[in-house]
Amino acid sequence: MKDVNVGICGLGTVGGGTFNVLTRNAALIAGRAGCNIRIARVASRRNRDDLELGDIPFSTDIFDVVQDPDVDVVVELIGGYDTAKELVMSAIRHGKHVVTANKALIAVHGNEIFDAAEKAGVVVAYEAGVAGGIPVIKAVREGLAANRIDTVAGIINGTGNFILTEMRAGREFSEVLKEAQDLGYAEADPTFDVEGIDAAHKLTILASSGIGVPLQFEKAYTEGIAGVTPYDIAHAEQLGYRVKHLGIARRREEGIELRVHPTLVPKAHLIAQVDGVLNAVMVDGDAVGQTMYYGPGAGDEATASAVIADIVDVARAVATASDQRVPYLGFRPEAMEDLPVLSMEDIQSAYYLRIQALDRPGVLAKIASILSEHGINIESIMQKESEFKDGRIPVIILTHTVQERQMNLAIADMESLGDIDGKVIRIRAENFN
Amino acid sequence: MKDVNVGICGLGTVGGGTFNVLTRNAALIAGRAGCNIRIARVASRRNRDDLELGDIPFSTDIFDVVQDPDVDVVVELIGGYDTAKELVMSAIRHGKHVVTANKALIAVHGNEIFDAAEKAGVVVAYEAGVAGGIPVIKAVREGLAANRIDTVAGIINGTGNFILTEMRAGREFSEVLKEAQDLGYAEADPTFDVEGIDAAHKLTILASSGIGVPLQFEKAYTEGIAGVTPYDIAHAEQLGYRVKHLGIARRREEGIELRVHPTLVPKAHLIAQVDGVLNAVMVDGDAVGQTMYYGPGAGDEATASAVIADIVDVARAVATASDQRVPYLGFRPEAMEDLPVLSMEDIQSAYYLRIQALDRPGVLAKIASILSEHGINIESIMQKESEFKDGRIPVIILTHTVQERQMNLAIADMESLGDIDGKVIRIRAENFN
Ligand SMILES: NC(=O)c1ccc[n+]([C@@H]2O[C@H](COP(=O)([O-])OP(=O)(O)OC[C@H]3O[C@@H](n4cnc5c(N)ncnc54)[C@H](OP(=O)(O)O)[C@@H]3O)[C@@H](O)[C@H]2O)c1
Ligand SMILES: NC(=O)c1ccc[n+]([C@@H]2O[C@H](COP(=O)([O-])OP(=O)(O)OC[C@H]3O[C@@H](n4cnc5c(N)ncnc54)[C@H](OP(=O)(O)O)[C@@H]3O)[C@@H](O)[C@H]2O)c1
């Protein structure tokens, strides 16, 4: 049986997991792959004495891996944009295949990387970058190859989903964030997770490989979860909805919606039931209908599972003429559609609104008439007893689907009413039916 | 761009769907596949005037497709065991690749078919046979290639799941079955669906390609849903469980469990939330943990989605050396483990029991002591008011996990008590944690 030689760069969470699973399951993986996946070299800033390297050469310079003539596949697990990009581009120049878990790198520099790889005739694989261990890139690029995919929507950041799940018990965002950090789910700097940047990286990749548009992270709309309150979560629950931090990519005739934000989803929808640090991606295809992929979106061995699946695929692809391989982003470059990314004003959504109305006669009628003037239909409306006995009555509204532009105008009109106190709280809602 | 020529045998539900999706999405599929998937010939007992065949040659003799030198890939969508097997074997002898949606064929004759294909150097693909449009064979064979898969469990028959879902409203099995037939979900002869044979076909295939044991449909334990009552469903709900018809394959040290039967699953588990005709397959891998794949398990275009994904894969594999292709059952033949299939006496499960006790003092103590004698621990016990005022009190018990042999002995002992009326009702339960 042939050997395929891999060089692992970065021995952190994912690098260590990859090392351990490749070692533990070597025979099983060979039985699936039809070749031995051999670790030929590892490199990382420091060695880890909990890993049994044996006589596998170790370097502190990751570029040693690229130089090693023995290495067929460079596995990039250092993270970040700059050095990672240098490493990957150098590997490609050396004619080596690349497997990476780095969604930031692919979302931002993917077009350039794939272009170089295409020219060099090597493969670059990135399953582990999206939803960790869930083989969702394989599902959209290969399993659903027959479909025009119209919607991809997912819970693709475990930290954010953990926080929103815990907040259902009435806990505040900042308190749960601290717990997530203590549990090791959130980084010391949680910006990428809670502001939705990490989710937008993954959404960018999913939109390309599912829908067939170029990678364009910079055009994705990104809204985090810091503004979500247990108060609004509770109201959403009363309306039959759950608040999830979703990445949504949707093909419309005019262009493509690409957006990450807190979203109400009906409790009866399976995606609303995905709790804690778990991830799930829903894909809507014109032939298959709605499918969903669920599992751990992070973790050492869960992510390693995807890294190794990619290594096995690469080992197979090596024997395949390059125009017969699975295209990087699911479609041959010339088959990608350059659909415009719609501005948020142009997206369509339903909306949850919370309005602090002053307790005066006729205020509800005024709100209703503003919505109606802008062509916005109401699905349900709840007027709550004021909890604060401060003369303000929260009015909770769930609307039907409307263009965000209309909603912005309506909100501006409502906020300029004398009977409204402060800003209107707005969370988008999706029914996915 | 190269043409790959397919010949479709059978223009029924799936054949028609495949024809329509291949035609409608031809350009999109070429953009993904890197080749044109061209329908070179179709054959079926009768033509369908709702399909726009244009100048594609049509025959009533499906063997014409195999003879046609123009055809690269034979798509078998006629169903059944005998003619389908002849057709597939003849295609292989003619050096043609095969795509099939026929789980009965693969579960029963797969070993022989794959052996012939291996020798002839052609590919036989069967994604559509398991869970319809959900790319779960791709997930277990490729996406989870790094994992030792210990458990595969799924709702893999939509008709059965529809019936159990409707029965939650208190409706009787026979009434809902009739509705399922009227809606076109269940066949006029619903045996394969409600007796679990169809699910056992799919489970057999999933167990092989996920866990890596030979196909052995004849050893699968199969129990249908006709014995499930709304009465037991309601009690299960009170205990926090839902009754699902599951196929379960589990690797144990002693061998492999391979079984289809009604099963209680905790309501909080995602698989319990899969309702109606939808399918879901849960896969537990040692590296990735628990993942789940959800979507439509049947339907013309949903199934066509999987058929076409296979055609695209085959088109790619044609350019690949045969020992580098994805192995038929996920593992190279020599890497399959011949684990014994455990008898039902040897499986381990928790149990829901319903016992019609006569209203006499001490009966509960007697039941409890029988269970304890057989080493069976009780998780919860409910004693209901008799609804029938007939002197019988239903006792509902949920046990911890135990070997089925012990449970059989305990049930025999309980049934021989003078204080028990009739048979003990038993439904297996799984916690999947
Ligand atoms: N963690 C997950 O669950 C997960 C899931 C999906 C995807 N990913 C992605 O996988 C990648 C790796 O993540 P991770 O969590 O494994 O990160 P990590 O634990 O921080 O590991 C990174 C490793 O690379 C080393 N490294 C970084 N820059 C280096 C350099 N210039 N030269 C040599 N060594 C260098 C680090 O060494 P020092 O620690 O000594 O600096 C560390 O050992 C990231 O792209 C991440 O987004 C992670
Ligand atoms: N339906 C689904 O949703 C679904 C989902 C997954 C897998 N599958 C599998 O897909 C396969 C096809 O299912 P289906 O639902 O499409 O069945 P179907 O609607 O009964 O179609 C079978 C077609 O094949 C034709 N046929 C059968 N035997 C033939 C023969 N000897 N010569 C010529 N034509 C013949 C039939 O013609 P006549 O009708 O004129 O006899 C019919 O057009 C089966 O293996 C099934 O298990 C189906």
mmCIF file of N, CA and C and ligand atoms in Angstrom, chain B residues 9-15 43-46 60 62 76-80 83 101-103 128-129 132 198 297-300 303, ligand 2:
data_model
loop_
_atom_site.group_PDB
_atom_site.id
_atom_site.type_symbol
_atom_site.label_atom_id
_atom_site.label_comp_id
_atom_site.label_asym_id
_atom_site.label_seq_id
_atom_site.Cartn_x
_atom_site.Cartn_y
_atom_site.Cartn_z
ATOM 1 N N CYS B 9 -32.649 3.465 -16.568
ATOM 2 C CA CYS B 9 -33.548 2.314 -16.635
ATOM 3 C C CYS B 9 -34.651 2.488 -15.603
ATOM 4 N N GLY B 10 -35.881 2.614 -16.042
ATOM 5 C CA GLY B 10 -37.014 2.795 -15.133
ATOM 6 C C GLY B 10 -37.420 4.257 -15.080
ATOM 7 N N LEU B 11 -38.626 4.551 -15.581
ATOM 8 C CA LEU B 11 -39.110 5.939 -15.557
ATOM 9 C C LEU B 11 -40.286 6.055 -14.591
ATOM 10 N N GLY B 12 -40.080 5.589 -13.365
ATOM 11 C CA GLY B 12 -41.116 5.739 -12.348
ATOM 12 C C GLY B 12 -40.876 7.028 -11.572
ATOM 13 N N THR B 13 -41.163 6.969 -10.268
ATOM 14 C CA THR B 13 -40.992 8.147 -9.421
ATOM 15 C C THR B 13 -39.567 8.690 -9.509
ATOM 16 N N VAL B 14 -38.606 7.848 -9.198
ATOM 17 C CA VAL B 14 -37.218 8.323 -9.129
ATOM 18 C C VAL B 14 -36.643 8.541 -10.532
ATOM 19 N N GLY B 15 -36.979 7.648 -11.459
ATOM 20 C CA GLY B 15 -36.488 7.798 -12.832
ATOM 21 C C GLY B 15 -36.960 9.110 -13.446
ATOM 22 N N ALA B 43 -35.019 3.797 -20.753
ATOM 23 C CA ALA B 43 -35.801 2.596 -21.016
ATOM 24 C C ALA B 43 -36.739 2.356 -19.841
ATOM 25 N N SER B 44 -37.948 1.957 -20.147
ATOM 26 C CA SER B 44 -38.904 1.616 -19.098
ATOM 27 C C SER B 44 -40.052 0.851 -19.749
ATOM 28 N N ARG B 45 -40.841 0.169 -18.920
ATOM 29 C CA ARG B 45 -41.913 -0.652 -19.477
ATOM 30 C C ARG B 45 -42.802 0.183 -20.399
ATOM 31 N N ARG B 46 -43.097 1.425 -19.972
ATOM 32 C CA ARG B 46 -43.908 2.316 -20.820
ATOM 33 C C ARG B 46 -43.280 3.701 -20.796
ATOM 34 N N THR B 60 -38.397 -0.055 -24.533
ATOM 35 C CA THR B 60 -39.143 -0.718 -23.462
ATOM 36 C C THR B 60 -38.287 -1.803 -22.822
ATOM 37 N N ILE B 62 -35.141 -2.677 -20.936
ATOM 38 C CA ILE B 62 -34.068 -2.015 -20.192
ATOM 39 C C ILE B 62 -32.687 -2.553 -20.548
ATOM 40 N N GLU B 76 -29.878 2.338 -12.547
ATOM 41 C CA GLU B 76 -30.907 1.312 -12.299
ATOM 42 C C GLU B 76 -31.975 1.873 -11.375
ATOM 43 N N LEU B 77 -33.150 2.168 -11.900
ATOM 44 C CA LEU B 77 -34.244 2.701 -11.086
ATOM 45 C C LEU B 77 -35.528 1.925 -11.314
ATOM 46 N N ILE B 78 -35.385 0.595 -11.537
ATOM 47 C CA ILE B 78 -36.593 -0.220 -11.718
ATOM 48 C C ILE B 78 -37.052 -0.832 -10.400
ATOM 49 N N GLY B 79 -36.149 -1.003 -9.441
ATOM 50 C CA GLY B 79 -36.506 -1.605 -8.152
ATOM 51 C C GLY B 79 -36.579 -3.117 -8.226
ATOM 52 N N GLY B 80 -36.792 -3.742 -7.061
ATOM 53 C CA GLY B 80 -36.923 -5.195 -7.003
ATOM 54 C C GLY B 80 -35.571 -5.900 -6.958
ATOM 55 N N THR B 83 -34.752 -8.894 -11.623
ATOM 56 C CA THR B 83 -34.389 -8.254 -12.887
ATOM 57 C C THR B 83 -33.334 -7.178 -12.627
ATOM 58 N N ALA B 101 -30.676 3.221 -6.878
ATOM 59 C CA ALA B 101 -31.363 3.703 -5.673
ATOM 60 C C ALA B 101 -31.956 2.523 -4.910
ATOM 61 N N ASN B 102 -31.541 1.333 -5.295
ATOM 62 C CA ASN B 102 -32.218 0.112 -4.874
ATOM 63 C C ASN B 102 -31.551 -0.505 -3.629
ATOM 64 N N LYS B 103 -32.074 -0.132 -2.453
ATOM 65 C CA LYS B 103 -31.464 -0.627 -1.208
ATOM 66 C C LYS B 103 -31.689 -2.115 -1.003
ATOM 67 N N ALA B 128 -28.559 6.992 -3.134
ATOM 68 C CA ALA B 128 -30.008 7.224 -3.106
ATOM 69 C C ALA B 128 -30.756 6.101 -2.388
ATOM 70 N N GLY B 129 -30.107 4.953 -2.204
ATOM 71 C CA GLY B 129 -30.775 3.841 -1.553
ATOM 72 C C GLY B 129 -30.968 4.045 -0.054
ATOM 73 N N GLY B 132 -32.775 8.502 1.055
ATOM 74 C CA GLY B 132 -33.141 9.345 -0.092
ATOM 75 C C GLY B 132 -32.151 10.454 -0.400
ATOM 76 N N ASP B 198 -37.777 -2.467 4.914
ATOM 77 C CA ASP B 198 -37.103 -1.399 4.183
ATOM 78 C C ASP B 198 -36.040 -0.737 5.072
ATOM 79 N N GLY B 297 -36.294 11.583 2.967
ATOM 80 C CA GLY B 297 -35.811 10.241 2.694
ATOM 81 C C GLY B 297 -36.422 9.626 1.449
ATOM 82 N N ALA B 298 -37.322 10.354 0.804
ATOM 83 C CA ALA B 298 -37.978 9.827 -0.393
ATOM 84 C C ALA B 298 -38.524 10.985 -1.209
ATOM 85 N N GLY B 299 -39.165 10.640 -2.324
ATOM 86 C CA GLY B 299 -39.700 11.671 -3.203
ATOM 87 C C GLY B 299 -38.927 11.689 -4.512
ATOM 88 N N ASP B 300 -39.582 12.115 -5.582
ATOM 89 C CA ASP B 300 -38.971 12.003 -6.913
ATOM 90 C C ASP B 300 -37.669 12.794 -7.011
ATOM 91 N N THR B 303 -34.846 12.107 -4.139
ATOM 92 C CA THR B 303 -34.062 10.908 -4.405
ATOM 93 C C THR B 303 -33.162 11.121 -5.625
HETATM 94 N N1 LIG C 2 -39.796 6.451 -4.550
HETATM 95 C C1 LIG C 2 -38.875 6.922 -3.720
HETATM 96 O O1 LIG C 2 -39.060 7.974 -3.128
HETATM 97 C C2 LIG C 2 -37.596 6.165 -3.539
HETATM 98 C C3 LIG C 2 -36.653 6.653 -2.604
HETATM 99 C C4 LIG C 2 -35.431 5.986 -2.455
HETATM 100 C C5 LIG C 2 -35.181 4.854 -3.214
HETATM 101 N N2 LIG C 2 -36.128 4.382 -4.078
HETATM 102 C C6 LIG C 2 -35.801 3.189 -4.872
HETATM 103 O O2 LIG C 2 -35.728 3.581 -6.234
HETATM 104 C C7 LIG C 2 -36.135 2.489 -7.053
HETATM 105 C C8 LIG C 2 -37.266 2.967 -7.954
HETATM 106 O O3 LIG C 2 -38.333 3.377 -7.129
HETATM 107 P P1 LIG C 2 -39.581 4.171 -7.726
HETATM 108 O O4 LIG C 2 -40.339 4.682 -6.563
HETATM 109 O O5 LIG C 2 -39.134 5.126 -8.756
HETATM 110 O O6 LIG C 2 -40.392 2.962 -8.384
HETATM 111 P P2 LIG C 2 -41.529 3.059 -9.519
HETATM 112 O O7 LIG C 2 -42.185 4.391 -9.445
HETATM 113 O O8 LIG C 2 -42.323 1.832 -9.387
HETATM 114 O O9 LIG C 2 -40.670 3.014 -10.866
HETATM 115 C C9 LIG C 2 -40.117 1.852 -11.402
HETATM 116 C C10 LIG C 2 -40.110 2.026 -12.903
HETATM 117 O O10 LIG C 2 -39.389 0.966 -13.517
HETATM 118 C C11 LIG C 2 -40.211 0.353 -14.502
HETATM 119 N N3 LIG C 2 -39.867 -1.065 -14.547
HETATM 120 C C12 LIG C 2 -39.882 -1.947 -13.528
HETATM 121 N N4 LIG C 2 -39.463 -3.147 -13.957
HETATM 122 C C13 LIG C 2 -39.190 -3.024 -15.261
HETATM 123 C C14 LIG C 2 -38.727 -3.920 -16.266
HETATM 124 N N5 LIG C 2 -38.442 -5.188 -15.972
HETATM 125 N N6 LIG C 2 -38.556 -3.442 -17.515
HETATM 126 C C15 LIG C 2 -38.849 -2.165 -17.811
HETATM 127 N N7 LIG C 2 -39.285 -1.267 -16.902
HETATM 128 C C16 LIG C 2 -39.454 -1.703 -15.646
HETATM 129 C C17 LIG C 2 -41.628 0.597 -14.022
HETATM 130 O O11 LIG C 2 -42.508 0.506 -15.093
HETATM 131 P P3 LIG C 2 -44.083 0.170 -14.814
HETATM 132 O O12 LIG C 2 -44.541 1.148 -13.788
HETATM 133 O O13 LIG C 2 -44.682 0.391 -16.151
HETATM 134 O O14 LIG C 2 -44.106 -1.243 -14.337
HETATM 135 C C18 LIG C 2 -41.515 2.010 -13.496
HETATM 136 O O15 LIG C 2 -41.552 2.961 -14.521
HETATM 137 C C19 LIG C 2 -36.527 1.371 -6.101
HETATM 138 O O16 LIG C 2 -35.426 0.515 -5.934
HETATM 139 C C20 LIG C 2 -36.823 2.091 -4.805
HETATM 140 O O17 LIG C 2 -36.612 1.293 -3.667
HETATM 141 C C21 LIG C 2 -37.307 5.015 -4.254
#
